[in-house]
Short mmCIF file of C-alpha atoms in Angstrom, two decimals:
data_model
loop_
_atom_site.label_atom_id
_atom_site.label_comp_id
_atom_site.label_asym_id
_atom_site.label_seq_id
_atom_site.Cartn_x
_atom_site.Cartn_y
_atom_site.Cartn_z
CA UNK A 15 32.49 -11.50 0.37
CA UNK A 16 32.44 -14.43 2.98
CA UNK A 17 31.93 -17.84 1.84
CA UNK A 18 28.59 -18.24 3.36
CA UNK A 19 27.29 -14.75 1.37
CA UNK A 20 28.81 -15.78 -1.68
CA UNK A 21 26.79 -18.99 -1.18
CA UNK A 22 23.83 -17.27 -0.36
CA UNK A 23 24.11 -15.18 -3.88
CA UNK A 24 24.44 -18.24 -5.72
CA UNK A 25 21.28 -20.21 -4.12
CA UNK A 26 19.66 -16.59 -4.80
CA UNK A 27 20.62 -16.87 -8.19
CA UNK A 28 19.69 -20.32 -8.92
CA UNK A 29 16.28 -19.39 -7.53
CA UNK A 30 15.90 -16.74 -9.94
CA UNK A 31 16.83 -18.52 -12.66
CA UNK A 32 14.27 -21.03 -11.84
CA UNK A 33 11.14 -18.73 -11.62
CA UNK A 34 12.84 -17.61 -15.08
CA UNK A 35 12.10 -20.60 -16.39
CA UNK A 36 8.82 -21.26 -15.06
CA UNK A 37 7.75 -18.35 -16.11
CA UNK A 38 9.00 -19.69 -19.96
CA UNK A 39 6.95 -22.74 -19.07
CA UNK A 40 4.15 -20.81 -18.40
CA UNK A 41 4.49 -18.53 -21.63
CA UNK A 42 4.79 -21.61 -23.56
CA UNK A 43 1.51 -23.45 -22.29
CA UNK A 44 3.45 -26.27 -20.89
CA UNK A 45 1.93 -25.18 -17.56
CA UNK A 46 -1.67 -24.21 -16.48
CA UNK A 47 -3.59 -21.89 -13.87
CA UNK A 48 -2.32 -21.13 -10.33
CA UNK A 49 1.33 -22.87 -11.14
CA UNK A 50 1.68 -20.89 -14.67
CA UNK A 51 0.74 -17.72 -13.00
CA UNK A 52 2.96 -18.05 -9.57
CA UNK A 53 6.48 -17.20 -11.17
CA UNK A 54 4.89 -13.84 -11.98
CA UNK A 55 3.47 -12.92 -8.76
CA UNK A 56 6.01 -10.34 -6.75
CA UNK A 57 5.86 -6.97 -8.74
CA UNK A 58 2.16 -6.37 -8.22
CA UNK A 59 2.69 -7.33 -4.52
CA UNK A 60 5.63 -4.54 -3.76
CA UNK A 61 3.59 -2.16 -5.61
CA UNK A 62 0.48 -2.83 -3.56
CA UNK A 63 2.38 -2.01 -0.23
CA UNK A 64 2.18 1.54 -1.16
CA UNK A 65 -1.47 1.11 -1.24
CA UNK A 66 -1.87 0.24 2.47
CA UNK A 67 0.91 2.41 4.14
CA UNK A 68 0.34 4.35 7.27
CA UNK A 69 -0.75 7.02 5.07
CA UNK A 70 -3.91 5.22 4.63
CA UNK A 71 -4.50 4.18 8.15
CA UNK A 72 -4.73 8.08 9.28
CA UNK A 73 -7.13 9.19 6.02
CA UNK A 74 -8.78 6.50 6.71
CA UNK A 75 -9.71 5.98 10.31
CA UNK A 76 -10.28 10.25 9.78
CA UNK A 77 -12.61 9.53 7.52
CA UNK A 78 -14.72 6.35 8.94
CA UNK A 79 -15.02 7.83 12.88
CA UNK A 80 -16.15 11.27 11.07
CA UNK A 81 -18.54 10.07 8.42
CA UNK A 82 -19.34 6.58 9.37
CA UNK A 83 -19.84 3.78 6.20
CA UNK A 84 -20.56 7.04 4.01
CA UNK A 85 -16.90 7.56 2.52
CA UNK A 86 -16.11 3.66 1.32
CA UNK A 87 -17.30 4.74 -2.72
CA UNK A 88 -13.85 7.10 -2.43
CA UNK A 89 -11.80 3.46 -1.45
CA UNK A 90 -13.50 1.98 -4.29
CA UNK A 91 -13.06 4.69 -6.76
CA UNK A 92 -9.62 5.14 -5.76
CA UNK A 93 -8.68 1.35 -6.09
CA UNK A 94 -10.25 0.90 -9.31
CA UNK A 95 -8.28 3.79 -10.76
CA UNK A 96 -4.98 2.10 -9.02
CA UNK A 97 -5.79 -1.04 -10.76
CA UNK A 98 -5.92 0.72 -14.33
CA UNK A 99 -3.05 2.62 -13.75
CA UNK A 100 -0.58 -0.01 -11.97
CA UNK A 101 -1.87 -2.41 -15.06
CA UNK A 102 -0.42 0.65 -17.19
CA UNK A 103 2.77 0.83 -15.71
CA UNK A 104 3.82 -2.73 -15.92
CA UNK A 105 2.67 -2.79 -19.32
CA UNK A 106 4.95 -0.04 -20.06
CA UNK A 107 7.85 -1.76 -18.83
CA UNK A 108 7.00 -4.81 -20.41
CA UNK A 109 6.83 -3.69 -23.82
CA UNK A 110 9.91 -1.30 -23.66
CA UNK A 111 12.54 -2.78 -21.45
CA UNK A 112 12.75 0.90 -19.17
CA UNK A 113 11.13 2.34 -16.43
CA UNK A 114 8.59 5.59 -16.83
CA UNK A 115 11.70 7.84 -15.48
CA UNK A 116 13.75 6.46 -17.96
CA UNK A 117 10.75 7.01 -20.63
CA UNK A 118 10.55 10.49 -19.48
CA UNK A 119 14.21 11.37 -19.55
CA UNK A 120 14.65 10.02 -23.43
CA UNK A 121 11.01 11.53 -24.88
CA UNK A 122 11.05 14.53 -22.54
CA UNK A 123 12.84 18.19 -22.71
CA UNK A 124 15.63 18.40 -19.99
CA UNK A 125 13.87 20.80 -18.67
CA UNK A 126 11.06 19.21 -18.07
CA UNK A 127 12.53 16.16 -17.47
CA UNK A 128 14.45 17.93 -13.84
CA UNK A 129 11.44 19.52 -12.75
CA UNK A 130 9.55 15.98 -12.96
CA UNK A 131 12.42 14.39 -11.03
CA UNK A 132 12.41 17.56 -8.15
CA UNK A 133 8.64 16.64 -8.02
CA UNK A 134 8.86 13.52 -7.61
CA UNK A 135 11.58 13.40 -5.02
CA UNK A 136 8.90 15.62 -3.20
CA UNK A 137 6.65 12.35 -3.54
CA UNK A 138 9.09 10.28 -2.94
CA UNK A 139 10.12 12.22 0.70
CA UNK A 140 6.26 13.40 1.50
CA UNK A 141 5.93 8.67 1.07
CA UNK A 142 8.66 7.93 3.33
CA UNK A 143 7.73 10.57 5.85
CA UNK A 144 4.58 8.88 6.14
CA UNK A 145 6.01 5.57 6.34
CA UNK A 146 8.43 5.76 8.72
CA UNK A 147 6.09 8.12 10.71
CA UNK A 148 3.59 4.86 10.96
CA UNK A 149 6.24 2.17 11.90
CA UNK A 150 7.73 4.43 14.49
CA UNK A 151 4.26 5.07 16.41
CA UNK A 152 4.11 1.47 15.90
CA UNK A 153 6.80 0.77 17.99
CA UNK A 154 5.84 3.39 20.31
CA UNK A 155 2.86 2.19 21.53
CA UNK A 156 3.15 -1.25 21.18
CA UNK A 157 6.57 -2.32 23.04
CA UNK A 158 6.72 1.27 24.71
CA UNK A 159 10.20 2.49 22.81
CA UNK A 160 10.44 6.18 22.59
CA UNK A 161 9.35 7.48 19.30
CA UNK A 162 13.30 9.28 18.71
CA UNK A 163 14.69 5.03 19.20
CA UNK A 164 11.85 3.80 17.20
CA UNK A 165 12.53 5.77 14.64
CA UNK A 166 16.09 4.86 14.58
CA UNK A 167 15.39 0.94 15.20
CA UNK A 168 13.16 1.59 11.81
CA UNK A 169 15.45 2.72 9.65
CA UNK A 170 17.87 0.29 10.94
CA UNK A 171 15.15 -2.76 10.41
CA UNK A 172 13.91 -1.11 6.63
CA UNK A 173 17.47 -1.25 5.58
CA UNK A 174 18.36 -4.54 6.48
CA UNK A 175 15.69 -5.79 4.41
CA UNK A 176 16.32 -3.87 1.65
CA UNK A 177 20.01 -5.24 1.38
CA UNK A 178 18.00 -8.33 0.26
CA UNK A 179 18.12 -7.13 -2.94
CA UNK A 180 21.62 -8.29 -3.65
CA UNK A 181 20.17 -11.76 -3.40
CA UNK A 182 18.15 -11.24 -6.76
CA UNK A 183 14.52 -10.36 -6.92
CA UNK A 184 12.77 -12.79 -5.75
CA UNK A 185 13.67 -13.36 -1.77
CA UNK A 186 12.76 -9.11 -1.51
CA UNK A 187 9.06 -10.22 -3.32
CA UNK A 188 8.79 -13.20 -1.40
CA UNK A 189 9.49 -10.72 1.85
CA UNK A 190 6.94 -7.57 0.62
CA UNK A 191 4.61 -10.26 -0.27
CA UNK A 192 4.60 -11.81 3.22
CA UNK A 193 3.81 -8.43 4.89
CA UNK A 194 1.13 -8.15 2.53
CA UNK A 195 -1.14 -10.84 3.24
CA UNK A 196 -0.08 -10.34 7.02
CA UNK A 197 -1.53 -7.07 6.85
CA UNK A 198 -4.53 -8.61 4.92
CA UNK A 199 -4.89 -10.81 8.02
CA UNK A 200 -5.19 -8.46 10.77
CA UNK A 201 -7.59 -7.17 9.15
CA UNK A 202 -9.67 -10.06 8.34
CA UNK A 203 -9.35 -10.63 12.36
CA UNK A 204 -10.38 -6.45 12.96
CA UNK A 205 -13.17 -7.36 10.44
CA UNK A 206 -14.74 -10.03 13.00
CA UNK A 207 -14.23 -8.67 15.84
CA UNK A 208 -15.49 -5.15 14.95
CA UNK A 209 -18.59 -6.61 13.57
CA UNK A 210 -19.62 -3.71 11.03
CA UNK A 211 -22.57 -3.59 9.14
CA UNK A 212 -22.07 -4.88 6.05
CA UNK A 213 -25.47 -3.75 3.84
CA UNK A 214 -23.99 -0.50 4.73
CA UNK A 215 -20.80 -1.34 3.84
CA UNK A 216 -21.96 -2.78 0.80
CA UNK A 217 -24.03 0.14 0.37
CA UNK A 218 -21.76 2.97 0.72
CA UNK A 219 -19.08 1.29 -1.34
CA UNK A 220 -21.02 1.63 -4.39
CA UNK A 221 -23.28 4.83 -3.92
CA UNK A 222 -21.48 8.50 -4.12
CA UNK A 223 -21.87 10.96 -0.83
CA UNK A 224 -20.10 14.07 -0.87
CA UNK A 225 -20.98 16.09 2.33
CA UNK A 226 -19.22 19.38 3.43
CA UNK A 227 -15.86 20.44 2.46
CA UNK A 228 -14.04 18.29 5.62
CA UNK A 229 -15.32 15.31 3.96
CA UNK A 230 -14.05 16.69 0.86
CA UNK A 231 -10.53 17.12 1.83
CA UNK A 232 -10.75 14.03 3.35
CA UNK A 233 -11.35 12.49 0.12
CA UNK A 234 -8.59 13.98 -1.55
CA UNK A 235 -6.70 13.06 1.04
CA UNK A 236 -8.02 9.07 0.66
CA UNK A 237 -7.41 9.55 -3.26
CA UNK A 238 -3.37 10.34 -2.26
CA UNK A 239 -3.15 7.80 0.57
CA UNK A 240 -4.64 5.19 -1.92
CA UNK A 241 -3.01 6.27 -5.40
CA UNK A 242 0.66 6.61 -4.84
CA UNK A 243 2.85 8.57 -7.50
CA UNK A 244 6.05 6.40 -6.32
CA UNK A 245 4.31 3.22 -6.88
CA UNK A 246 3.55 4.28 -10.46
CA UNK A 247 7.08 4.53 -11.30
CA UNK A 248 7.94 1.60 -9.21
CA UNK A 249 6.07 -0.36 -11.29
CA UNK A 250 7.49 -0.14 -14.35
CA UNK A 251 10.83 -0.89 -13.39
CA UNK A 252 10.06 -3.93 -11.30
CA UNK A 253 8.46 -5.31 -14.66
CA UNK A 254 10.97 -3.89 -17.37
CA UNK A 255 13.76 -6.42 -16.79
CA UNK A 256 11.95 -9.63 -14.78
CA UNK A 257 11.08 -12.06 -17.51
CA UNK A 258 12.51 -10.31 -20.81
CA UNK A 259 9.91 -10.82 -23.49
CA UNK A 260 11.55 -11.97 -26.63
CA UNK A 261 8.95 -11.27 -29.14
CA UNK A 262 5.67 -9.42 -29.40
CA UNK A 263 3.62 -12.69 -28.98
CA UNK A 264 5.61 -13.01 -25.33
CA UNK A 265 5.12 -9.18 -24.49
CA UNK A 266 0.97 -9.91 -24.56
CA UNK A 267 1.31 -13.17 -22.69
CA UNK A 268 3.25 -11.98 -20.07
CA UNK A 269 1.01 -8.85 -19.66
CA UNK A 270 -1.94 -11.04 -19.33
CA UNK A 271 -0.14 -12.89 -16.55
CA UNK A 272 1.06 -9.61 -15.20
CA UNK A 273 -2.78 -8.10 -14.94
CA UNK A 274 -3.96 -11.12 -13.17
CA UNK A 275 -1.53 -10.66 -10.23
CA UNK A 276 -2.37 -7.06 -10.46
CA UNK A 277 -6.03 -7.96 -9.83
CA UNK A 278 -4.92 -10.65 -6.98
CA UNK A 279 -2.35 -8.31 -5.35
CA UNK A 280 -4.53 -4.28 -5.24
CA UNK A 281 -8.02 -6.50 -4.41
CA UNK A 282 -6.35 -7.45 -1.48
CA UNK A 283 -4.87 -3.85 -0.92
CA UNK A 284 -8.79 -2.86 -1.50
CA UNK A 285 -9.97 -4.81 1.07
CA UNK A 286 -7.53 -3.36 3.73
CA UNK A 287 -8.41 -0.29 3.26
CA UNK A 288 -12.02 -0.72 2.93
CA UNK A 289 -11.77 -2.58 6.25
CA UNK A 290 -9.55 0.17 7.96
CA UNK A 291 -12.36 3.06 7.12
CA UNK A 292 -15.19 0.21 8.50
CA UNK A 293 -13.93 -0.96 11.68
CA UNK A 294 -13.46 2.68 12.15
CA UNK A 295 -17.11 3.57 11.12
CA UNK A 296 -18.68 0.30 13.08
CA UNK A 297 -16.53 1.34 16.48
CA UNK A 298 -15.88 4.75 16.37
CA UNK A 299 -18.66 6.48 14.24
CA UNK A 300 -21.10 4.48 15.83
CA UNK A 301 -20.02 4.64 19.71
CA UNK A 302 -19.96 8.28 19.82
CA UNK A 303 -16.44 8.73 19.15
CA UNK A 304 -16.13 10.34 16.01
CA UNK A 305 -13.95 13.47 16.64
CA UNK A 306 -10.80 10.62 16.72
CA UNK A 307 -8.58 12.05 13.75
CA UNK A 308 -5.52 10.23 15.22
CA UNK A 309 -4.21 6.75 15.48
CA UNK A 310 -2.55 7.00 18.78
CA UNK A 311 -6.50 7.68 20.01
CA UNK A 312 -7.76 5.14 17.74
CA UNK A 313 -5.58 2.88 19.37
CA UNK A 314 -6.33 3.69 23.10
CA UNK A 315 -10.30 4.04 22.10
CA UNK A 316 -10.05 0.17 20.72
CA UNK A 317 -8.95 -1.15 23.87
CA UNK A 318 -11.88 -0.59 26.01
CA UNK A 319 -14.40 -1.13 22.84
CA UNK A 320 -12.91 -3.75 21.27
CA UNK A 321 -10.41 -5.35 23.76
CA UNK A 322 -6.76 -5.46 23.44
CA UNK A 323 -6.30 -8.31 21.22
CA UNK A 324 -8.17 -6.14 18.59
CA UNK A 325 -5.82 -3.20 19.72
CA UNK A 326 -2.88 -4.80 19.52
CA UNK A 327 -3.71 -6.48 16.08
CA UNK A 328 -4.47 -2.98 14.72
CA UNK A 329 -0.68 -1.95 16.05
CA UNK A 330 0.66 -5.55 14.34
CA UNK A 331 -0.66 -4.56 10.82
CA UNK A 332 0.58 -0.99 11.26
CA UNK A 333 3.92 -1.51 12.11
CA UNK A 334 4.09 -4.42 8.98
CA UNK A 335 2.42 -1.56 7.06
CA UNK A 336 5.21 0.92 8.09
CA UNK A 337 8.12 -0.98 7.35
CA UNK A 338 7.27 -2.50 4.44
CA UNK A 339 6.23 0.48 2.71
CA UNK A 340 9.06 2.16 3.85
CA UNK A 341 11.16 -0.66 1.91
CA UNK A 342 9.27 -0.13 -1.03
CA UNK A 343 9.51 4.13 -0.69
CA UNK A 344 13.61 3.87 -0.86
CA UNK A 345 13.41 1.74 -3.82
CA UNK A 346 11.22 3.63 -5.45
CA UNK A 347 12.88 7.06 -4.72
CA UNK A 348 16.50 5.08 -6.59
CA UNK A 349 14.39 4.52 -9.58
CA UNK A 350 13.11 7.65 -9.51
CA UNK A 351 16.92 9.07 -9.25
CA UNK A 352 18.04 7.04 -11.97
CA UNK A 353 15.72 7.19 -14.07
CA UNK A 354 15.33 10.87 -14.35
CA UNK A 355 18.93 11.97 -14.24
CA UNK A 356 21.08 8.91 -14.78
CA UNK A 357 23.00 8.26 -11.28
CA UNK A 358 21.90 6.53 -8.41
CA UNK A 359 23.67 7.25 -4.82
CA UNK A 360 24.86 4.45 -1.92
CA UNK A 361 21.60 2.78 -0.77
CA UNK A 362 22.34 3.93 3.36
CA UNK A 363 22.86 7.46 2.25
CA UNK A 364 19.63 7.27 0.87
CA UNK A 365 18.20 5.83 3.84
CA UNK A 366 19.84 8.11 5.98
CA UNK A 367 18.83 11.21 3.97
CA UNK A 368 15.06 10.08 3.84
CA UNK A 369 15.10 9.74 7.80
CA UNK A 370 15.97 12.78 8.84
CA UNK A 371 12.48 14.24 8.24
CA UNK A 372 10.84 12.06 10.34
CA UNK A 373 13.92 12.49 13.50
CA UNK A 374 12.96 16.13 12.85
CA UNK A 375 8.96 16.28 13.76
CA UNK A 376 9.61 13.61 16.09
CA UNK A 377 12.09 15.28 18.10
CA UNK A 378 10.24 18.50 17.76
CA UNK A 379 7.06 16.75 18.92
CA UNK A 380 5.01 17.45 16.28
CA UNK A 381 1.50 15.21 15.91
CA UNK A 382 2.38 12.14 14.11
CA UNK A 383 -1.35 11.75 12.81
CA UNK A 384 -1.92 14.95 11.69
CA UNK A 385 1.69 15.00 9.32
CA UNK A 386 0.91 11.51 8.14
CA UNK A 387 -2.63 13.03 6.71
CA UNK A 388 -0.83 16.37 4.98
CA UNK A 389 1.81 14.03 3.37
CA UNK A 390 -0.94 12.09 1.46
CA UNK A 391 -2.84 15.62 0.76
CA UNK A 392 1.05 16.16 -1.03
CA UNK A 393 1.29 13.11 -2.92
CA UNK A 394 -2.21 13.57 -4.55
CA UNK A 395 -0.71 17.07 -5.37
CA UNK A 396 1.97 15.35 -7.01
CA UNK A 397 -0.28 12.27 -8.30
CA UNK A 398 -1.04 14.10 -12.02
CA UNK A 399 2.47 14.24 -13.06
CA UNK A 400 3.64 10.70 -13.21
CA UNK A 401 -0.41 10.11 -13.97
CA UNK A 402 -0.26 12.02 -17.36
CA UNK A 403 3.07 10.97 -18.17
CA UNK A 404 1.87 7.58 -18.24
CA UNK A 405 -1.24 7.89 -20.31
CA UNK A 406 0.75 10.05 -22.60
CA UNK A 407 3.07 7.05 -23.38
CA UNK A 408 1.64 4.38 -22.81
CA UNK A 409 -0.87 5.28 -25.87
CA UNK A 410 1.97 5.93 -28.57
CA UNK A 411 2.00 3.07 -31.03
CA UNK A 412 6.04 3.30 -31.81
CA UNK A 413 6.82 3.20 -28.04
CA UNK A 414 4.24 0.67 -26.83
CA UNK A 415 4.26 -1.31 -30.28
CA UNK A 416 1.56 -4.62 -29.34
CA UNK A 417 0.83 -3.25 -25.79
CA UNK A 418 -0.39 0.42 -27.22
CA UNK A 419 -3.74 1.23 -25.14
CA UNK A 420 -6.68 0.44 -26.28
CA UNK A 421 -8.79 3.57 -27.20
CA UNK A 422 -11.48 2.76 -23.85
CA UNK A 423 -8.12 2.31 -21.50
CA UNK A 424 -6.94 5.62 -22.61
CA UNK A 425 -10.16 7.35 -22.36
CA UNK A 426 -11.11 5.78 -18.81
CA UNK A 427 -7.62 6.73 -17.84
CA UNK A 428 -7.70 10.27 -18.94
CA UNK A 429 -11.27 10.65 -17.07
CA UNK A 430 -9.54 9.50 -13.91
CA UNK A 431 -6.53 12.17 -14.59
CA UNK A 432 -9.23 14.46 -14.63
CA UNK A 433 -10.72 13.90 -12.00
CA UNK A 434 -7.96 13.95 -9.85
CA UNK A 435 -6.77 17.05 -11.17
CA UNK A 436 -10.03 18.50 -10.62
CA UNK A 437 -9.85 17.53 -7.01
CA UNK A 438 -6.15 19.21 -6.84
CA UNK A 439 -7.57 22.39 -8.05
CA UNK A 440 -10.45 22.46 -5.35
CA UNK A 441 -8.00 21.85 -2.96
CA UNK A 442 -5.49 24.31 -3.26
CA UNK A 443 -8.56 26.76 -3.56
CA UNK A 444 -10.27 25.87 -0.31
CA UNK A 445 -6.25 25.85 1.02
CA UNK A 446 -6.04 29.76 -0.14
CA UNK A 447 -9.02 31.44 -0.51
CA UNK A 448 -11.38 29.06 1.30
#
């Protein structure tokens, strides 16, 4: 290692050992509000990336130029049950020290234990497709690179950022988090200059509308862009390790501190998406044009409606959206490696393996818009495994100890699981028989 990396580490390390002991500050009431809660905020904000990938932007802008303001409750429903469950998972790594793969692997049969790990490598590939899919149309459009080069320039870009992990934990959060309220940004700028109605949007957000079964699939679809099965697993591991509790009294203080920036970090992640299916309803819907279904025509539609500031902004926040959650997809697809069946492999092997997908439909011209909607149809396929798993441990009193479920979280989280199951099932129905 050079001089000027091994100097790098050990500023990297000091850091961490500073938000370290913040964070003890903060634990022991020697600091108050935003300062006691700011060495905790970075786990919530990774996760939340995988709320707002490109994923999202397809179902999304589907749903808004098809059904106008009507399809917001699904954003709403969907976050809320993202909330619950992301508070789950980084109370499960709190309170044991391990990861949910990890959890899985020493309370599950081996049997069952592979065929979760399969699954969610399915997830974890359906994600990155997705991801890498948005940053590379990104690129396309906005500087003109051909979508076989933007692809590579991607994966090129995602890993370099990822190799900030050798630098601790907190320059990566400090990174994620960045893109995050970027993202939040160009969309507070799409929210003005899209104008949308906002009693309707305040409206539909809160009243149910289920039309035909397009609308239907679109919603499960919505429900997978919005709850992500690699995200739940990411979770826990981001939490098990970052501020070691060292008694139960710690474990409840620094959950409280974790559900706070869990709150902060998927309100904001609600609000992108929420604004992504409205600027779509207000300029789309509205102006006639609601047979767009693809982003590439979103894009070239916002230009004469909207201008191409708006246009280009909308490009801006997808690309950030692409190759952030791309980041966050590769780390979450190691911990879901080595947590299920105990080895890991070299990070660009990985990153190399989890490309090739994407240089696959590219090169054989498939529609970028139209994958990026049947990957998140996928990962709500996926979505019940890692969902149950959770709720299954997360309410055992000998694993969980102090941060055991209450009997209301359990219940709430079981009617989501469900629910989403429920949807699954109608899905796969209408898929076969419909």
């Amino acid at each position: 290692m050079s001089q000027a990396n091994s100097m790098a580490v050990e500023r990297s390390i000091a850091a961490e050992h500073r938000t370290v002991s913040a964070a003890r500050d903060a634990i022991n009431g020697k600091v108050k509000g935003i300062r006691a809660l700011l060495p905790f905020l970075g786990p919530a904000f990774i996760a939340s990336i995988a709320y707002i990938d490109p994923g999202n932007f397809a179902t999304n802008i589907q749903s808004g130029a098809r059904f106008g303001y009507k399809m917001l409750w699904v954003i709403v429903l969907a976050n809320l049950m993202a909330m619950l469950l992301q508070n789950m998972s980084a109370k499960l790594g709190i309170a044991t020290g391990k990861s949910l793969p990890e959890v899985c692997r020493d309370n599950m049969p081996k049997w069952l234990t592979i065929t979760m790990w399969v699954v969610s490598e399915l997830a974890a590939m359906a994600t990155d497709l997705a991801e890498f899919l948005g940053a590379t149309l990104a690129l396309n459009l906005l500087a003109g690179i051909p979508m076989l080069y933007a692809t590579i320039i991607t994966g090129i870009v995602t890993y370099l950022i990822l190799m900030l992990e050798k630098y601790g934990f907190r320059p990566l959060e400090k990174f994620i988090a960045a893109f995050a309220v970027l993202i939040g940004l160009c969309y507070l700028v799409e929210t003005v200059l899209s104008k949308p109605n906002l009693s309707l949007v305040a409206y539909h957000s809160v009243v149910p509308w289920l039309g035909n079964n397009e609308s239907i699939i679109l919603a499960v679809g919505v429900i997978g862009a919005t709850v992500m099965p690699h995200a739940i697993y990411l979770h826990s591991s981001l939490t098990q390790g970052r501020i070691i509790p060292r008694n139960d009294m710690e474990k409840i203080k620094i959950q409280k501190f974790s559900t706070k920036e869990i709150l902060i970090a998927m309100t904001l992640a609600g609000f992108v998406n929420l604004a992504m299916m409205y600027m779509a309803a207000s300029v789309f819907n509205t102006s006639g044009h609601s047979q767009i279904a693809d982003i590439t025509s979103a894009y070239h539609t916002l230009t004469p409606l909207l201008g191409s500031a708006a246009a280009s902004v909308f490009l801006i926040s997808l690309l950030a959206s692409g190759v952030s959650s791309s980041v966050v997809g590769t780390m979450a697809g190691q911990v879901i490696m080595q947590g299920f069946v105990g080895f890991t492999i070299p990070l660009w092997i990985r990153r190399l393996v989890t490309m090739l997908p994407t240089v696959i439909i590219v090169a054989m011209g498939v529609d970028p818009t139209r994958t990026l909607v049947i990957s998140q149809v996928v990962l709500s396929i996926v979505l019940p495994f890692p969902v149950i798993a959770l709720i299954y441990f997360t309410q055992k009193k000998d694993l969980m100890g102090v941060l055991t479920n209450k009997r209301i979280t359990t219940l709430t989280s079981t009617l989501f699981a469900i629910l989403i199951l429920g949807l699954n099932l109608w899905l796969i129905f209408q898929t076969f028989f419909g």
